[in-house]
Amino acid sequence: MSGVAIVGIGMHRFGRTEGVSGRAQAVHAARRALDDAGLRFSDMQFGFGGSHSAGDADTLVSELGLTGLPFINVANGCATGGSALIAADAAIRSGTHDLGIVIGFDKHPRGAFDTDPADHGIGSWYGETGMMVTTQFFGMKIQRYLHDHGIKPDVLAEVSAKAFRNGARNPMAWRRKEMAAAEIAAAPMISHPLTQYMYCSPAEGAVALVLCRAEDAHHYTDRPVYLAAATFRSRRYGSFEVFSPWLALDRADSPTVEASAAAFAAAGIAPSAVDVAQIQDTESGAELMHMAETGLCAHGEQEELILSGATAIEGRLPINTDGGCLANGEPIGASGLRQVHENVLQLRGDAGEHQVPGNPQVGFTHVYGAPGISACTVLTREEPS
Amino acid sequence: MDPSLLTDTAEGPALLGSRCSDCGAHTFPRQGGCPRCTGADMQDVPLARTGTLWSFTTQGFRPKPPYTGTEAHEPYAVGYVELPGQLLVESRLTEADPDRLEIGMPVELALVPFRDVPDDADGPVHTFAFVRSTP
């Protein structure tokens, strides 16, 4: 079995780009990733990609090149990028292919996501009576979490303040203006205890990655980053997920817990070895919960870590160094690959103003989304043994 | 609202769920398969009319369609209510002020208006909600 390396990365800036389609942003990202690896699209042996609302990834070949390659569409909500990456990892690790590309992109209308209950197998009454709203789920989940672990809600504004501080240092971020925690806490309440600036917004953007067999990596770059593990899990009976008219009395771990544990086990690396982490921060409470669910810290420990600055770029556990979803917005199909892009920059030492000091060696990424899915990666600068 | 969600009991209207004959797991609304043991022998069962608030939040803006509540948005709250021995059901709450809601408070089922229909003799459309119970 071959290992897998990332040898090219490309991004179209996140945020709002009027007049540029999601597909055009995807083509831009793909060309940047190919240039980064010194390759042409005709060198690609496979493609995996997807978007939630900006078109089919396999149609990008009309712009990138009609080379006959197998290009497979992936549709897995927030884990679309992660799923594309897992497919690419399997294609290379199995020996089926040597070299290929993954692409995630999206372009969403303004405002909160609106979802048809029928797509989730739920009766129309659920939407008609005002419960088919993702923001409510996050409010209820963090409300219960704060209660269970004795955490004060004040820390939620600090998570957003850090995201905007990091965004201000990242030229590719959407929101580049710092905001004080007091202002974030005083903003209009969306779903108690979460205010307007504690939620990310649907947005636009694209990311592409070129991957190859680990032993070939130095043909394309002098600074490969290795994909030590890529995992995906769906929900178990008893987990607390979005769009649930009911929940079981039995409580089960979130899919995040299993996806993270599987990623660390496959990589043979402990969570304590992580030097930089990008974790799903759909809202600030999500970052707080995911810190513990991924194994990066213990439940209840987050408050001290956040308030002491440990999760800042210069801290001992830097989290969401590019500003995360809070500062970049969430183009669903691109978000998971943005995290990988950021960790590759960090492990290469190319993150500029938002570079984590001290030569980070191990990066971790985590996405979580509807209807109860999580995808994680462990990235390393050294080739895994 | 969808009448198949409710049933009449001696104590008043109750939500109608399913109970798995094999493992005892409950669901709401009714469904044919058991999400716990994967069996397919589910029986209709009225859910408890009283429980305790397990978590809650508020809805600060009028949701996009398919929401059909009254046009002039009034903030409302939603929560999960623990029905002992059955499940946690998601529901609107009659109290919209988060400072007057707390995890663990006793609540009971009520049918409340959520959409005015001015020209309809039947009056406003109702939905289910939970209200703080008075001991």
Coordinates of C-alpha atoms in Angstrom, one line a residue, chain A residues 6 9-11 14 78-83 85 104 170 206-209 225 227 231 276-282 286-287 290 294 319-326 328-347 354 363-369 374-379:
Chain A
I6 CA -0.6 16.6 -1.0
I9 CA -3.0 23.5 -3.2
G10 CA -5.2 26.2 -4.7
M11 CA -7.9 28.4 -3.4
F14 CA -13.9 32.9 0.3
C78 CA -20.5 19.8 5.0
A79 CA -18.3 16.6 4.5
T80 CA -18.3 16.9 0.7
G81 CA -14.7 18.0 0.7
G82 CA -13.7 15.4 3.3
S83 CA -15.5 12.7 1.3
L85 CA -10.5 13.5 0.0
G104 CA -14.7 21.6 -3.5
N170 CA -5.2 36.1 6.8
A206 CA -13.4 27.0 -3.8
V207 CA -10.4 24.9 -2.9
A208 CA -8.5 22.2 -4.9
L209 CA -5.8 19.8 -3.9
V225 CA 2.5 17.3 3.2
L227 CA -2.2 12.7 4.4
T231 CA -11.8 9.3 8.0
V276 CA -2.3 23.1 14.6
A277 CA -6.0 22.2 14.3
Q278 CA -8.8 23.4 12.1
I279 CA -12.2 22.3 13.6
Q280 CA -15.8 23.0 12.6
D281 CA -16.9 26.3 13.9
T282 CA -20.3 26.8 12.3
A286 CA -19.3 24.3 17.9
E287 CA -15.6 25.1 18.3
H290 CA -15.5 20.0 19.1
T294 CA -12.1 15.5 18.8
I319 CA -7.2 26.4 16.5
N320 CA -8.8 27.8 13.3
T321 CA -5.7 29.8 12.5
D322 CA -7.2 31.1 9.2
G323 CA -10.2 32.4 11.0
G324 CA -12.3 29.3 10.5
C325 CA -15.9 29.3 9.2
L326 CA -16.6 32.4 11.4
N328 CA -14.3 32.8 6.1
G329 CA -18.0 31.9 5.9
E330 CA -19.2 28.5 4.9
P331 CA -19.4 27.5 1.2
I332 CA -20.5 23.9 2.1
G333 CA -18.7 22.1 -0.6
A334 CA -15.4 23.9 -0.1
S335 CA -15.2 24.3 3.7
G336 CA -13.5 21.0 4.6
L337 CA -10.8 21.4 2.0
R338 CA -10.2 25.0 3.2
Q339 CA -9.1 23.4 6.5
V340 CA -6.7 21.1 4.7
H341 CA -5.4 24.0 2.6
E342 CA -4.7 26.0 5.7
N343 CA -2.9 23.1 7.4
V344 CA -0.8 22.5 4.4
L345 CA 0.2 26.2 4.4
Q346 CA 1.0 25.9 8.1
L347 CA 3.1 22.7 7.8
H354 CA -1.0 33.8 10.5
G363 CA -2.0 19.2 11.6
F364 CA -5.6 18.0 12.3
T365 CA -8.8 18.9 10.5
H366 CA -12.4 18.2 11.4
V367 CA -15.8 19.0 9.8
Y368 CA -19.2 18.2 11.2
G369 CA -22.6 18.8 9.6
S374 CA -18.0 14.1 10.5
A375 CA -14.9 13.9 8.4
C376 CA -11.3 14.3 9.8
T377 CA -7.8 14.3 8.6
V378 CA -4.3 14.1 10.2
L379 CA -1.6 15.8 8.1

